[in-house]
mmCIF file of C-alpha atoms in Angstrom:
data_model
loop_
_atom_site.group_PDB
_atom_site.id
_atom_site.type_symbol
_atom_site.label_atom_id
_atom_site.label_comp_id
_atom_site.label_asym_id
_atom_site.label_seq_id
_atom_site.Cartn_x
_atom_site.Cartn_y
_atom_site.Cartn_z
ATOM 1 C CA MET R 1 -25.848 4.979 -22.758
ATOM 2 C CA ASN R 2 -26.325 1.537 -21.210
ATOM 3 C CA ALA R 3 -22.795 0.910 -21.909
ATOM 4 C CA LEU R 4 -21.980 4.192 -20.072
ATOM 5 C CA LYS R 5 -23.927 3.065 -17.036
ATOM 6 C CA GLU R 6 -22.182 -0.327 -17.023
ATOM 7 C CA MET R 7 -18.953 1.259 -17.102
ATOM 8 C CA LEU R 8 -19.391 3.786 -14.078
ATOM 9 C CA LYS R 9 -20.929 0.545 -12.214
ATOM 10 C CA LYS R 10 -16.898 -0.684 -11.979
ATOM 11 C CA ARG R 11 -15.385 0.834 -9.198
ATOM 12 C CA GLU R 12 -12.054 1.852 -10.922
ATOM 13 C CA ALA R 13 -14.396 3.703 -13.304
ATOM 14 C CA THR R 14 -15.816 5.641 -10.864
ATOM 15 C CA LEU R 15 -12.857 6.434 -8.763
ATOM 16 C CA ILE R 16 -11.209 7.603 -12.050
ATOM 17 C CA LEU R 17 -14.059 10.106 -12.857
ATOM 18 C CA LEU R 18 -13.522 11.198 -8.847
ATOM 19 C CA ILE R 19 -10.109 11.804 -9.615
ATOM 20 C CA VAL R 20 -10.628 13.784 -12.603
ATOM 21 C CA VAL R 21 -13.263 15.800 -10.873
ATOM 22 C CA LEU R 22 -11.272 16.605 -7.999
ATOM 23 C CA ALA R 23 -8.306 17.572 -10.238
ATOM 24 C CA VAL R 24 -10.087 19.705 -12.209
ATOM 25 C CA ALA R 25 -11.948 21.130 -8.996
ATOM 26 C CA VAL R 26 -8.405 22.091 -7.405
ATOM 27 C CA SER R 27 -6.851 23.625 -10.697
ATOM 28 C CA THR R 28 -9.654 25.895 -10.714
ATOM 29 C CA ARG R 29 -7.935 27.402 -7.267
ATOM 30 C CA ALA R 30 -4.501 26.718 -8.491
ATOM 31 C CA PRO R 31 -3.693 27.023 -12.019
ATOM 32 C CA GLY R 32 -0.404 24.810 -11.568
ATOM 33 C CA PHE R 33 -1.919 21.912 -10.127
ATOM 34 C CA LEU R 34 -2.525 19.682 -13.497
ATOM 35 C CA LYS R 35 1.066 20.581 -15.188
ATOM 36 C CA GLY R 36 3.247 18.060 -15.929
ATOM 37 C CA ASP R 37 5.909 18.541 -12.936
ATOM 38 C CA ASN R 38 3.211 18.587 -10.480
ATOM 39 C CA ILE R 39 1.217 15.574 -11.709
ATOM 40 C CA SER R 40 4.742 13.950 -12.038
ATOM 41 C CA ARG R 41 5.427 14.804 -8.280
ATOM 42 C CA ILE R 42 1.906 13.235 -7.007
ATOM 43 C CA VAL R 43 2.794 9.974 -8.736
ATOM 44 C CA ASN R 44 6.320 10.142 -7.142
ATOM 45 C CA ASP R 45 4.992 10.862 -3.720
ATOM 46 C CA THR R 46 2.512 8.087 -4.149
ATOM 47 C CA SER R 47 4.538 5.323 -5.346
ATOM 48 C CA ILE R 48 5.654 3.966 -1.909
ATOM 49 C CA LEU R 49 1.802 3.976 -0.844
ATOM 50 C CA ILE R 50 1.072 1.956 -3.895
ATOM 51 C CA MET R 51 3.963 -0.481 -3.455
ATOM 52 C CA VAL R 52 2.893 -1.198 0.239
ATOM 53 C CA GLY R 53 -0.760 -0.564 -0.493
ATOM 54 C CA ILE R 54 -0.484 -3.496 -2.924
ATOM 55 C CA GLY R 55 1.121 -5.489 -0.189
ATOM 56 C CA GLN R 56 -1.642 -4.680 2.243
ATOM 57 C CA PHE R 57 -4.404 -5.823 -0.277
ATOM 58 C CA PHE R 58 -3.483 -9.344 -0.536
ATOM 59 C CA VAL R 59 -3.644 -9.601 3.169
ATOM 60 C CA ILE R 60 -7.028 -7.945 3.369
ATOM 61 C CA LEU R 61 -8.147 -9.980 0.412
ATOM 62 C CA THR R 62 -8.075 -12.822 2.564
ATOM 63 C CA GLY R 63 -10.145 -11.009 5.482
ATOM 64 C CA GLY R 64 -7.117 -10.289 7.517
ATOM 65 C CA ILE R 65 -5.165 -6.751 7.964
ATOM 66 C CA ASP R 66 -1.408 -6.143 8.342
ATOM 67 C CA LEU R 67 -0.827 -3.412 10.853
ATOM 68 C CA SER R 68 2.913 -3.975 11.202
ATOM 69 C CA VAL R 69 3.945 -2.578 7.348
ATOM 70 C CA GLY R 70 4.935 1.073 9.017
ATOM 71 C CA SER R 71 7.253 -0.647 11.674
ATOM 72 C CA VAL R 72 8.693 -3.090 8.912
ATOM 73 C CA ILE R 73 9.135 0.171 6.762
ATOM 74 C CA ALA R 74 11.056 1.581 9.736
ATOM 75 C CA PHE R 75 13.411 -1.153 10.641
ATOM 76 C CA SER R 76 14.209 -2.145 7.268
ATOM 77 C CA GLY R 77 14.976 1.521 6.146
ATOM 78 C CA MET R 78 17.052 1.883 9.295
ATOM 79 C CA ALA R 79 19.075 -1.224 8.834
ATOM 80 C CA ALA R 80 19.723 -0.270 5.292
ATOM 81 C CA ALA R 81 20.742 3.235 6.172
ATOM 82 C CA MET R 82 23.060 2.131 8.763
ATOM 83 C CA MET R 83 24.669 -0.261 6.385
ATOM 84 C CA ASN R 84 25.406 2.287 3.952
ATOM 85 C CA GLN R 85 26.951 4.514 6.762
ATOM 86 C CA SER R 86 29.059 1.716 8.123
ATOM 87 C CA SER R 87 30.266 0.603 4.841
ATOM 88 C CA PRO R 88 29.413 3.317 2.016
ATOM 89 C CA GLY R 89 31.506 1.077 -0.497
ATOM 90 C CA THR R 90 28.831 -1.553 -0.830
ATOM 91 C CA PRO R 91 27.181 -1.636 -3.805
ATOM 92 C CA VAL R 92 23.680 -0.258 -3.279
ATOM 93 C CA ILE R 93 21.831 -3.180 -5.064
ATOM 94 C CA LEU R 94 22.983 -5.435 -2.452
ATOM 95 C CA ILE R 95 21.800 -2.892 0.238
ATOM 96 C CA LEU R 96 18.515 -2.730 -1.153
ATOM 97 C CA LEU R 97 18.242 -6.428 -1.749
ATOM 98 C CA ALA R 98 19.247 -6.715 2.182
ATOM 99 C CA GLY R 99 16.485 -4.139 2.952
ATOM 100 C CA MET R 100 14.054 -6.190 0.877
ATOM 101 C CA ALA R 101 15.129 -9.804 2.279
ATOM 102 C CA ILE R 102 14.795 -8.111 5.956
ATOM 103 C CA GLY R 103 11.560 -7.230 5.193
ATOM 104 C CA LEU R 104 10.626 -10.639 3.650
ATOM 105 C CA LEU R 105 11.768 -12.207 7.060
ATOM 106 C CA LEU R 106 9.596 -9.871 9.135
ATOM 107 C CA GLY R 107 6.427 -10.555 7.056
ATOM 108 C CA LEU R 108 7.297 -14.185 7.252
ATOM 109 C CA PHE R 109 7.499 -14.181 10.918
ATOM 110 C CA ASN R 110 3.851 -12.629 10.851
ATOM 111 C CA GLY R 111 2.783 -15.453 8.648
ATOM 112 C CA VAL R 112 3.973 -18.346 10.776
ATOM 113 C CA ILE R 113 2.297 -16.476 13.755
ATOM 114 C CA VAL R 114 -1.070 -16.564 11.833
ATOM 115 C CA ALA R 115 -0.658 -19.640 10.024
ATOM 116 C CA TYR R 116 0.552 -21.963 12.659
ATOM 117 C CA GLY R 117 -0.133 -20.159 15.832
ATOM 118 C CA LYS R 118 -3.889 -19.562 14.694
ATOM 119 C CA VAL R 119 -3.560 -15.954 15.986
ATOM 120 C CA PRO R 120 -5.896 -13.397 14.254
ATOM 121 C CA PRO R 121 -3.781 -11.459 11.741
ATOM 122 C CA ILE R 122 -4.878 -8.115 13.656
ATOM 123 C CA ILE R 123 -3.622 -9.024 16.800
ATOM 124 C CA ALA R 124 -0.357 -10.774 15.603
ATOM 125 C CA THR R 125 0.314 -7.671 13.623
ATOM 126 C CA LEU R 126 -0.909 -5.275 16.173
ATOM 127 C CA GLY R 127 1.752 -7.230 18.901
ATOM 128 C CA THR R 128 4.477 -6.984 15.785
ATOM 129 C CA MET R 129 4.002 -3.206 15.173
ATOM 130 C CA SER R 130 5.315 -2.751 18.494
ATOM 131 C CA ILE R 131 7.861 -5.102 18.228
ATOM 132 C CA PHE R 132 9.360 -4.257 15.233
ATOM 133 C CA ARG R 133 9.241 -0.486 16.103
ATOM 134 C CA GLY R 134 11.411 -1.566 19.511
ATOM 135 C CA PHE R 135 13.534 -3.071 17.067
ATOM 136 C CA THR R 136 14.265 -0.273 15.120
ATOM 137 C CA PHE R 137 14.921 1.834 18.776
ATOM 138 C CA VAL R 138 17.229 -0.713 19.775
ATOM 139 C CA LEU R 139 19.230 -1.317 16.564
ATOM 140 C CA SER R 140 19.989 2.849 16.259
ATOM 141 C CA LYS R 141 20.385 3.507 19.991
ATOM 142 C CA GLY R 142 17.864 5.887 19.302
ATOM 143 C CA GLN R 143 20.201 7.713 16.862
ATOM 144 C CA TRP R 144 19.462 8.965 13.315
ATOM 145 C CA VAL R 145 21.046 8.576 10.041
ATOM 146 C CA THR R 146 21.153 11.799 8.134
ATOM 147 C CA ALA R 147 22.300 12.849 4.779
ATOM 148 C CA HIS R 148 25.826 13.554 5.493
ATOM 149 C CA GLU R 149 26.280 9.964 6.942
ATOM 150 C CA MET R 150 24.714 8.357 4.095
ATOM 151 C CA SER R 151 26.690 8.234 0.561
ATOM 152 C CA GLU R 152 25.368 9.875 -3.012
ATOM 153 C CA SER R 153 24.741 6.665 -4.344
ATOM 154 C CA TYR R 154 22.588 5.244 -1.768
ATOM 155 C CA MET R 155 20.479 8.560 -2.036
ATOM 156 C CA SER R 156 19.924 8.409 -5.494
ATOM 157 C CA ILE R 157 18.508 5.083 -5.621
ATOM 158 C CA PRO R 158 15.033 6.412 -5.842
ATOM 159 C CA HIS R 159 16.012 9.512 -7.940
ATOM 160 C CA GLY R 160 17.608 8.292 -10.720
ATOM 161 C CA HIS R 161 15.735 8.433 -14.203
ATOM 162 C CA PHE R 162 14.751 6.205 -16.840
ATOM 163 C CA LEU R 163 12.723 7.293 -19.915
ATOM 164 C CA GLY R 164 11.807 10.516 -17.968
ATOM 165 C CA LEU R 165 10.459 8.682 -14.887
ATOM 166 C CA SER R 166 12.024 8.191 -11.421
ATOM 167 C CA ASN R 167 13.351 4.771 -10.148
ATOM 168 C CA LEU R 168 10.706 5.109 -7.302
ATOM 169 C CA ILE R 169 7.816 5.222 -9.863
ATOM 170 C CA TRP R 170 9.493 2.676 -12.092
ATOM 171 C CA SER R 171 9.377 0.220 -8.907
ATOM 172 C CA ALA R 172 5.801 0.867 -8.390
ATOM 173 C CA VAL R 173 5.054 0.199 -12.157
ATOM 174 C CA LEU R 174 7.178 -3.231 -11.881
ATOM 175 C CA VAL R 175 5.389 -4.249 -8.636
ATOM 176 C CA SER R 176 1.876 -3.228 -10.187
ATOM 177 C CA VAL R 177 2.291 -5.120 -13.125
ATOM 178 C CA LEU R 178 3.913 -8.210 -11.748
ATOM 179 C CA LEU R 179 1.385 -8.579 -9.171
ATOM 180 C CA PHE R 180 -1.583 -7.597 -11.059
ATOM 181 C CA PHE R 181 -0.671 -10.941 -13.160
ATOM 182 C CA PHE R 182 0.070 -13.125 -9.894
ATOM 183 C CA SER R 183 -3.366 -12.416 -8.694
ATOM 184 C CA ARG R 184 -5.358 -12.445 -12.145
ATOM 185 C CA TYR R 185 -3.066 -15.572 -13.557
ATOM 186 C CA THR R 186 -1.361 -17.724 -11.327
ATOM 187 C CA ARG R 187 -3.189 -20.616 -9.190
ATOM 188 C CA SER R 188 -1.647 -18.974 -5.839
ATOM 189 C CA GLY R 189 -3.439 -15.576 -6.711
ATOM 190 C CA ARG R 190 -6.721 -17.361 -7.108
ATOM 191 C CA GLU R 191 -6.152 -19.393 -3.909
ATOM 192 C CA ILE R 192 -6.130 -16.224 -2.248
ATOM 193 C CA TYR R 193 -9.373 -14.871 -3.361
ATOM 194 C CA ALA R 194 -10.804 -18.487 -2.640
ATOM 195 C CA ILE R 195 -9.753 -18.075 1.020
ATOM 196 C CA GLY R 196 -11.181 -14.411 1.372
ATOM 197 C CA GLY R 197 -14.344 -15.468 -0.392
ATOM 198 C CA ASN R 198 -15.309 -18.678 1.230
ATOM 199 C CA LYS R 199 -12.681 -20.435 3.675
ATOM 200 C CA THR R 200 -14.618 -23.436 4.364
ATOM 201 C CA ALA R 201 -15.031 -24.162 0.627
ATOM 202 C CA ALA R 202 -11.540 -23.622 -0.240
ATOM 203 C CA LYS R 203 -10.549 -25.753 2.315
ATOM 204 C CA PHE R 204 -12.435 -28.568 0.530
ATOM 205 C CA VAL R 205 -11.307 -27.880 -2.707
ATOM 206 C CA GLY R 206 -7.422 -28.195 -1.262
ATOM 207 C CA VAL R 207 -6.457 -24.764 -0.780
ATOM 208 C CA SER R 208 -3.768 -24.678 2.046
ATOM 209 C CA GLU R 209 -4.875 -21.657 4.286
ATOM 210 C CA LYS R 210 -1.371 -22.010 6.045
ATOM 211 C CA LYS R 211 0.545 -21.569 2.709
ATOM 212 C CA VAL R 212 -1.822 -18.790 1.744
ATOM 213 C CA ASN R 213 -0.955 -16.955 5.129
ATOM 214 C CA LEU R 214 2.713 -17.581 4.494
ATOM 215 C CA ILE R 215 2.657 -16.053 1.002
ATOM 216 C CA ILE R 216 0.627 -12.897 1.368
ATOM 217 C CA PHE R 217 2.516 -11.705 4.904
ATOM 218 C CA SER R 218 5.755 -12.342 3.180
ATOM 219 C CA MET R 219 4.748 -10.626 0.476
ATOM 220 C CA SER R 220 3.446 -7.752 2.416
ATOM 221 C CA GLY R 221 7.080 -7.745 4.256
ATOM 222 C CA LEU R 222 8.958 -7.885 1.222
ATOM 223 C CA LEU R 223 7.139 -4.868 -0.307
ATOM 224 C CA SER R 224 7.312 -3.031 2.978
ATOM 225 C CA GLY R 225 11.324 -3.677 2.988
ATOM 226 C CA LEU R 226 11.788 -2.409 -0.403
ATOM 227 C CA ALA R 227 9.399 0.758 0.638
ATOM 228 C CA GLY R 228 11.809 0.881 3.748
ATOM 229 C CA VAL R 229 15.025 1.532 1.669
ATOM 230 C CA MET R 230 13.410 3.831 -0.786
ATOM 231 C CA TRP R 231 11.880 6.013 1.872
ATOM 232 C CA THR R 232 15.367 6.706 3.770
ATOM 233 C CA ALA R 233 17.220 7.231 0.538
ATOM 234 C CA ARG R 234 14.592 9.407 -0.921
ATOM 235 C CA TYR R 235 14.284 11.720 2.163
ATOM 236 C CA ALA R 236 17.612 11.197 3.166
ATOM 237 C CA ALA R 237 16.825 10.442 6.718
ATOM 238 C CA ALA R 238 16.437 7.188 8.646
ATOM 239 C CA VAL R 239 14.550 8.113 11.737
ATOM 240 C CA ASN R 240 12.864 5.703 14.465
ATOM 241 C CA GLU R 241 9.501 7.142 13.837
ATOM 242 C CA THR R 242 9.606 6.879 9.908
ATOM 243 C CA ALA R 243 6.065 5.542 8.519
ATOM 244 C CA THR R 244 4.180 6.034 11.763
ATOM 245 C CA GLY R 245 0.611 5.808 10.839
ATOM 246 C CA PHE R 246 1.509 4.633 7.380
ATOM 247 C CA GLU R 247 -0.477 1.453 7.961
ATOM 248 C CA LEU R 248 -3.920 3.223 7.987
ATOM 249 C CA MET R 249 -2.771 5.104 4.843
ATOM 250 C CA THR R 250 -2.652 1.520 2.860
ATOM 251 C CA VAL R 251 -5.691 0.251 4.494
ATOM 252 C CA ALA R 252 -7.535 3.652 3.399
ATOM 253 C CA ALA R 253 -5.942 3.252 -0.107
ATOM 254 C CA CYS R 254 -7.284 -0.398 -0.516
ATOM 255 C CA VAL R 255 -10.883 0.604 0.941
ATOM 256 C CA LEU R 256 -11.050 3.566 -1.450
ATOM 257 C CA GLY R 257 -9.946 1.231 -4.347
ATOM 258 C CA GLY R 258 -13.183 -1.167 -3.524
ATOM 259 C CA VAL R 259 -11.398 -4.036 -1.596
ATOM 260 C CA ASN R 260 -13.889 -5.706 0.483
ATOM 261 C CA ILE R 261 -12.440 -5.202 4.417
ATOM 262 C CA ALA R 262 -14.053 -8.580 5.047
ATOM 263 C CA GLY R 263 -11.979 -10.212 1.924
ATOM 264 C CA GLY R 264 -12.781 -11.930 -1.031
ATOM 265 C CA ALA R 265 -13.257 -9.156 -3.652
ATOM 266 C CA GLY R 266 -10.622 -6.356 -5.051
ATOM 267 C CA ALA R 267 -8.177 -5.570 -7.447
ATOM 268 C CA VAL R 268 -4.563 -4.266 -8.023
ATOM 269 C CA PRO R 269 -5.828 -1.105 -10.038
ATOM 270 C CA GLY R 270 -8.387 -0.229 -7.625
ATOM 271 C CA VAL R 271 -5.519 0.214 -4.943
ATOM 272 C CA ILE R 272 -3.484 1.863 -7.223
ATOM 273 C CA LEU R 273 -6.215 4.444 -8.216
ATOM 274 C CA GLY R 274 -7.167 4.749 -4.330
ATOM 275 C CA ALA R 275 -3.555 5.555 -3.255
ATOM 276 C CA LEU R 276 -3.466 8.064 -6.462
ATOM 277 C CA PHE R 277 -6.631 9.794 -4.864
ATOM 278 C CA LEU R 278 -5.189 9.902 -1.336
ATOM 279 C CA GLY R 279 -1.712 11.475 -3.002
ATOM 280 C CA ILE R 280 -4.042 14.012 -5.087
ATOM 281 C CA ILE R 281 -5.560 14.994 -1.905
ATOM 282 C CA ASN R 282 -2.433 15.318 0.336
ATOM 283 C CA ASN R 283 -0.578 17.534 -2.613
ATOM 284 C CA ALA R 284 -3.849 19.821 -2.938
ATOM 285 C CA LEU R 285 -4.445 20.606 0.363
ATOM 286 C CA PRO R 286 -1.359 22.966 0.973
ATOM 287 C CA VAL R 287 -1.883 24.094 -2.826
ATOM 288 C CA VAL R 288 -5.315 25.201 -1.994
ATOM 289 C CA ASN R 289 -3.878 26.885 1.180
ATOM 290 C CA PHE R 290 -5.885 24.231 3.205
ATOM 291 C CA SER R 291 -4.094 23.645 6.596
ATOM 292 C CA PRO R 292 -2.476 20.166 6.466
ATOM 293 C CA PHE R 293 -3.455 19.465 9.988
ATOM 294 C CA TYR R 294 -6.757 18.593 8.674
ATOM 295 C CA GLN R 295 -4.838 15.787 6.581
ATOM 296 C CA MET R 296 -5.550 12.697 8.929
ATOM 297 C CA PHE R 297 -9.321 14.355 9.510
ATOM 298 C CA ILE R 298 -10.105 14.163 5.759
ATOM 299 C CA GLN R 299 -8.151 10.645 5.450
ATOM 300 C CA GLY R 300 -10.455 9.269 8.299
ATOM 301 C CA PHE R 301 -13.518 10.794 6.693
ATOM 302 C CA ILE R 302 -12.790 9.307 3.362
ATOM 303 C CA VAL R 303 -12.432 5.858 4.657
ATOM 304 C CA LEU R 304 -15.540 5.989 6.227
ATOM 305 C CA ALA R 305 -17.395 7.435 3.576
ATOM 306 C CA ALA R 306 -15.859 4.736 1.462
ATOM 307 C CA MET R 307 -16.655 1.924 3.363
ATOM 308 C CA PHE R 308 -20.262 3.234 3.758
ATOM 309 C CA ILE R 309 -20.336 3.099 -0.126
ATOM 310 C CA ASN R 310 -18.881 -0.415 -0.102
ATOM 311 C CA THR R 311 -21.645 -1.775 2.163
ATOM 312 C CA ILE R 312 -24.365 -0.401 0.151
ATOM 313 C CA MET R 313 -22.738 -1.629 -2.839
ATOM 314 C CA ASP R 314 -22.518 -5.167 -1.531
ATOM 315 C CA LYS R 315 -25.976 -5.047 -0.382
ATOM 316 C CA ARG R 316 -27.481 -4.211 -3.668
ATOM 317 C CA SER R 317 -25.461 -6.862 -5.067
ATOM 318 C CA GLU R 318 -26.738 -9.556 -2.857
ATOM 319 C CA LYS R 319 -30.347 -8.414 -3.809
ATOM 320 C CA LYS R 320 -29.578 -8.732 -7.162
ATOM 321 C CA MET R 321 -28.150 -12.389 -6.986
ATOM 322 C CA LEU R 322 -30.925 -13.090 -4.879
ATOM 323 C CA LYS R 323 -33.391 -11.987 -7.426
ATOM 324 C CA ARG R 324 -31.705 -13.669 -10.043
ATOM 325 C CA ARG R 325 -32.021 -17.137 -8.209
ATOM 326 C CA ALA R 326 -35.590 -16.516 -7.177
#
């Protein structure tokens, strides 16, 4: 019994329990909700959010935020789609790498502004969010790249299958595993936690805040670039408004997953579960005949509730620590 109580104290375990309760509750209204095809659809729909959410997680871990991820997705996706449109014979792997490289450069630009310009992340990325979105309109001249202007090989990037799972899901799995080990077992991963936990103490032990900022924003940009290519290939359309507001969903996934918005606490598995929770809600609304127009309202409410719970849990942890020291 005590072991069960200890397990439920962990945010990931609580979130898994919530996901199971939500899924079972929805399945009573829609019996097909828990069928394999629908579960696969939910995971597939959530894969892009998982990848970009993990990039956002590392930025939040330092106490910052990256508001430009939606615009980076739009620009890198549009650039990749236009490359494919102008040179349909170019191997798609090169276009995929080009999209990721574009995202990496845009993320690095954010990192340089924060690290060397000493601009707070929320201000820096608020500015680049508009700049990158503007680049997208300038690049495309306001035009779209539609399905009949894309090659079959480009549109098949996220849809190909291996061992029964789509390439999009495999991409999310690969990103999750690599960055989980990066956060837990590398020096740079530990330095990111150190900067978020106590910036002054981290500097005293030799952690470079500039290096950490360059790493986290570059990583966020790289993952957004990958997501941009996957997004336009999956929906067979590159439009200038792609991923508008997506940055809020990534923040919601992190907060739901137990990432401390002030930095220093959180983990990759929590972000994955937070994204899956949002994915289930988005899938469940139309299934139970709930208007999708309530989607943003529900997401906002969930974020507020999660932050409220986080605050209560943090205060309880502080009280316990103080009691132990007394």
